[in-house]
Amino acid sequence: GQQLNQSPQSMFIQEGEDVSMNCTSSSIFNTWLWYKQDPGEGPVLLIALYKAGELTSNGRLTAQFGITRKDSFLNISASIPSDVGIYFCAGQTSGTYKYIFGTGTRLKVLA
Amino acid sequence: GAGVSQSPSNKVTEKGKDVELRCDPISGHTALYWYRQSLGQGLEFLIYFQGNSAPDKSGLPSDRFSAERTGGSVSTLTIQRTQQEDSAVYLCASSPTSLNTIYFGEGSWLTVV
């Protein structure tokens, strides 16, 4: 099925480092969502973005809705071991309830 | 309930058998989604409900897959004559109509042997 381009596919970082990941699409979206999925569980919503240029934080997480409306970024500052998991972006086009998901970024944090 | 509830959490079935997966959305949420996630993969859209109707069934992979929703609440995803390639996690999500965020359940892990 249709998916967004999400990068990087995986990351190995040291505890305390900052992390950046992004999603790009050929379509314009009116909503971007970021989720984290732990093994054996469903995705958990981290941040929701509704407006081009919007920058929203949730604790150590910060996400931005790109000006072109075709991309979004997620940053994690001062990573900790519990940040390990798979991060997904999801985009929704105007006039539809359908969400398209990125391929995921697997994050591993080395203590 | 407080969150999206799915059952069974795990299901092992023999090839060729039918299976039913159930989703109980967050109370008051009128939009309901089914997604499929194969091992190590992203989320693949299957079907979307608004109330009891399904305006978007575009993601159902074959006519062996069907879904219904009754009373604007519980939804059932049915897979007939299961095949090994149907093995995946089936995730349900719901959303209130006035907001654009969707909330997922824990998923139903289906293994076809």
PDB file of C-alpha atoms in Angstrom, chain A:
ATOM      1  CA  GLY A   1       0.000   0.000   0.000  1.00  0.00           C
ATOM      2  CA  GLN A   2       0.883   3.674  -0.207  1.00  0.00           C
ATOM      3  CA  GLN A   3       3.471   4.805   2.371  1.00  0.00           C
ATOM      4  CA  LEU A   4       5.483   7.836   3.254  1.00  0.00           C
ATOM      5  CA  ASN A   5       9.263   7.972   2.976  1.00  0.00           C
ATOM      6  CA  GLN A   6      10.671   7.995   6.480  1.00  0.00           C
ATOM      7  CA  SER A   7      14.350   8.273   7.339  1.00  0.00           C
ATOM      8  CA  PRO A   8      16.553   7.044   8.707  1.00  0.00           C
ATOM      9  CA  GLN A   9      15.330   3.463   8.776  1.00  0.00           C
ATOM     10  CA  SER A  10      17.304   2.780  11.938  1.00  0.00           C
ATOM     11  CA  MET A  11      19.570   4.580  14.355  1.00  0.00           C
ATOM     12  CA  PHE A  12      22.006   3.494  17.047  1.00  0.00           C
ATOM     13  CA  ILE A  13      22.873   6.327  19.380  1.00  0.00           C
ATOM     14  CA  GLN A  14      24.532   6.876  22.722  1.00  0.00           C
ATOM     15  CA  GLU A  15      22.428   7.783  25.729  1.00  0.00           C
ATOM     16  CA  GLY A  16      22.254  11.554  26.061  1.00  0.00           C
ATOM     17  CA  GLU A  17      22.536  12.272  22.348  1.00  0.00           C
ATOM     18  CA  ASP A  18      19.902  14.105  20.343  1.00  0.00           C
ATOM     19  CA  VAL A  19      17.956  12.306  17.596  1.00  0.00           C
ATOM     20  CA  SER A  20      16.366  13.613  14.403  1.00  0.00           C
ATOM     21  CA  MET A  21      14.114  11.802  11.971  1.00  0.00           C
ATOM     22  CA  ASN A  22      11.864  12.962   9.162  1.00  0.00           C
ATOM     23  CA  CYS A  23       9.117  12.009   6.766  1.00  0.00           C
ATOM     24  CA  THR A  24       8.527  13.229   3.244  1.00  0.00           C
ATOM     25  CA  SER A  25       5.626  12.793   0.884  1.00  0.00           C
ATOM     26  CA  SER A  26       4.705  13.621  -2.688  1.00  0.00           C
ATOM     27  CA  SER A  27       1.248  14.623  -1.417  1.00  0.00           C
ATOM     28  CA  ILE A  28       0.219  17.642   0.596  1.00  0.00           C
ATOM     29  CA  PHE A  29      -1.058  16.771   4.057  1.00  0.00           C
ATOM     30  CA  ASN A  30      -3.228  18.787   6.413  1.00  0.00           C
ATOM     31  CA  THR A  31      -2.337  16.747   9.489  1.00  0.00           C
ATOM     32  CA  TRP A  32       0.831  15.029  10.660  1.00  0.00           C
ATOM     33  CA  LEU A  33       0.993  12.612  13.569  1.00  0.00           C
ATOM     34  CA  TRP A  34       3.977  10.991  15.241  1.00  0.00           C
ATOM     35  CA  TYR A  35       3.722   7.658  17.078  1.00  0.00           C
ATOM     36  CA  LYS A  36       6.032   5.394  19.072  1.00  0.00           C
ATOM     37  CA  GLN A  37       5.589   1.642  19.082  1.00  0.00           C
ATOM     38  CA  ASP A  38       7.144  -0.637  21.671  1.00  0.00           C
ATOM     39  CA  PRO A  39       7.542  -4.366  20.958  1.00  0.00           C
ATOM     40  CA  GLY A  40       4.264  -6.235  21.202  1.00  0.00           C
ATOM     41  CA  GLU A  41       2.171  -3.117  21.628  1.00  0.00           C
ATOM     42  CA  GLY A  42       0.116  -0.770  19.511  1.00  0.00           C
ATOM     43  CA  PRO A  43       1.426   2.644  18.415  1.00  0.00           C
ATOM     44  CA  VAL A  44       1.099   5.403  21.002  1.00  0.00           C
ATOM     45  CA  LEU A  45       0.477   8.968  19.890  1.00  0.00           C
ATOM     46  CA  LEU A  46       3.338  11.360  20.699  1.00  0.00           C
ATOM     47  CA  ILE A  47       2.576  14.605  18.887  1.00  0.00           C
ATOM     48  CA  ALA A  48      -0.134  15.886  16.536  1.00  0.00           C
ATOM     49  CA  LEU A  49       0.442  18.757  14.065  1.00  0.00           C
ATOM     50  CA  TYR A  50      -2.368  20.576  12.258  1.00  0.00           C
ATOM     51  CA  LYS A  51      -0.838  23.680  10.667  1.00  0.00           C
ATOM     52  CA  ALA A  52       2.006  24.294   8.233  1.00  0.00           C
ATOM     53  CA  GLY A  53       5.043  25.628  10.090  1.00  0.00           C
ATOM     54  CA  GLU A  54       3.700  24.478  13.450  1.00  0.00           C
ATOM     55  CA  LEU A  55       6.329  23.494  16.010  1.00  0.00           C
ATOM     56  CA  THR A  56       5.063  21.452  18.956  1.00  0.00           C
ATOM     57  CA  SER A  57       6.869  19.969  21.944  1.00  0.00           C
ATOM     58  CA  ASN A  58       6.010  17.122  24.289  1.00  0.00           C
ATOM     59  CA  GLY A  59       8.687  16.900  26.958  1.00  0.00           C
ATOM     60  CA  ARG A  60      11.966  16.046  25.238  1.00  0.00           C
ATOM     61  CA  LEU A  61      10.189  15.557  21.913  1.00  0.00           C
ATOM     62  CA  THR A  62       9.719  18.315  19.362  1.00  0.00           C
ATOM     63  CA  ALA A  63       7.981  17.944  16.007  1.00  0.00           C
ATOM     64  CA  GLN A  64       7.470  20.348  13.134  1.00  0.00           C
ATOM     65  CA  PHE A  65       4.956  20.521  10.283  1.00  0.00           C
ATOM     66  CA  GLY A  66       6.946  21.495   7.202  1.00  0.00           C
ATOM     67  CA  ILE A  67       6.119  24.716   5.375  1.00  0.00           C
ATOM     68  CA  THR A  68       5.571  22.873   2.106  1.00  0.00           C
ATOM     69  CA  ARG A  69       3.079  20.575   3.918  1.00  0.00           C
ATOM     70  CA  LYS A  70       4.902  17.637   2.386  1.00  0.00           C
ATOM     71  CA  ASP A  71       7.239  16.863   5.254  1.00  0.00           C
ATOM     72  CA  SER A  72       7.554  16.667   9.006  1.00  0.00           C
ATOM     73  CA  PHE A  73      10.406  16.285  11.486  1.00  0.00           C
ATOM     74  CA  LEU A  74      10.696  14.748  14.932  1.00  0.00           C
ATOM     75  CA  ASN A  75      13.538  15.525  17.288  1.00  0.00           C
ATOM     76  CA  ILE A  76      14.314  13.811  20.583  1.00  0.00           C
ATOM     77  CA  SER A  77      16.700  15.590  22.917  1.00  0.00           C
ATOM     78  CA  ALA A  78      18.972  13.951  25.503  1.00  0.00           C
ATOM     79  CA  SER A  79      17.905  10.399  24.642  1.00  0.00           C
ATOM     80  CA  ILE A  80      17.392   7.832  27.396  1.00  0.00           C
ATOM     81  CA  PRO A  81      17.156   4.024  27.218  1.00  0.00           C
ATOM     82  CA  SER A  82      13.337   4.011  27.295  1.00  0.00           C
ATOM     83  CA  ASP A  83      13.305   5.958  24.023  1.00  0.00           C
ATOM     84  CA  VAL A  84      14.059   2.647  22.292  1.00  0.00           C
ATOM     85  CA  GLY A  85      11.326   1.632  19.895  1.00  0.00           C
ATOM     86  CA  ILE A  86       9.942   2.281  16.423  1.00  0.00           C
ATOM     87  CA  TYR A  87       8.794   5.772  15.545  1.00  0.00           C
ATOM     88  CA  PHE A  88       6.167   6.249  12.848  1.00  0.00           C
ATOM     89  CA  CYS A  89       4.913   9.350  11.119  1.00  0.00           C
ATOM     90  CA  ALA A  90       1.426   9.485   9.665  1.00  0.00           C
ATOM     91  CA  GLY A  91      -0.130  11.999   7.305  1.00  0.00           C
ATOM     92  CA  GLN A  92      -3.711  12.821   6.409  1.00  0.00           C
ATOM     93  CA  THR A  93      -4.838  14.630   3.283  1.00  0.00           C
ATOM     94  CA  SER A  94      -7.553  17.253   3.277  1.00  0.00           C
ATOM     95  CA  GLY A  95     -11.098  15.965   2.954  1.00  0.00           C
ATOM     96  CA  THR A  96     -10.288  12.405   3.950  1.00  0.00           C
ATOM     97  CA  TYR A  97      -9.993  10.492   7.184  1.00  0.00           C
ATOM     98  CA  LYS A  98      -7.400   8.126   5.753  1.00  0.00           C
ATOM     99  CA  TYR A  99      -3.951   8.210   7.356  1.00  0.00           C
ATOM    100  CA  ILE A 100      -0.880   7.076   5.455  1.00  0.00           C
ATOM    101  CA  PHE A 101       1.967   5.779   7.600  1.00  0.00           C
ATOM    102  CA  GLY A 102       5.709   6.025   7.183  1.00  0.00           C
ATOM    103  CA  THR A 103       7.905   2.947   7.118  1.00  0.00           C
ATOM    104  CA  GLY A 104       9.216   3.621  10.620  1.00  0.00           C
ATOM    105  CA  THR A 105      12.513   4.560  12.250  1.00  0.00           C
ATOM    106  CA  ARG A 106      13.968   1.957  14.629  1.00  0.00           C
ATOM    107  CA  LEU A 107      15.796   3.671  17.446  1.00  0.00           C
ATOM    108  CA  LYS A 108      18.276   1.914  19.711  1.00  0.00           C
ATOM    109  CA  VAL A 109      19.947   3.702  22.585  1.00  0.00           C
ATOM    110  CA  LEU A 110      23.265   2.467  23.936  1.00  0.00           C
ATOM    111  CA  ALA A 111      23.769   3.148  27.627  1.00  0.00           C
TER     112      ALA A 111
END
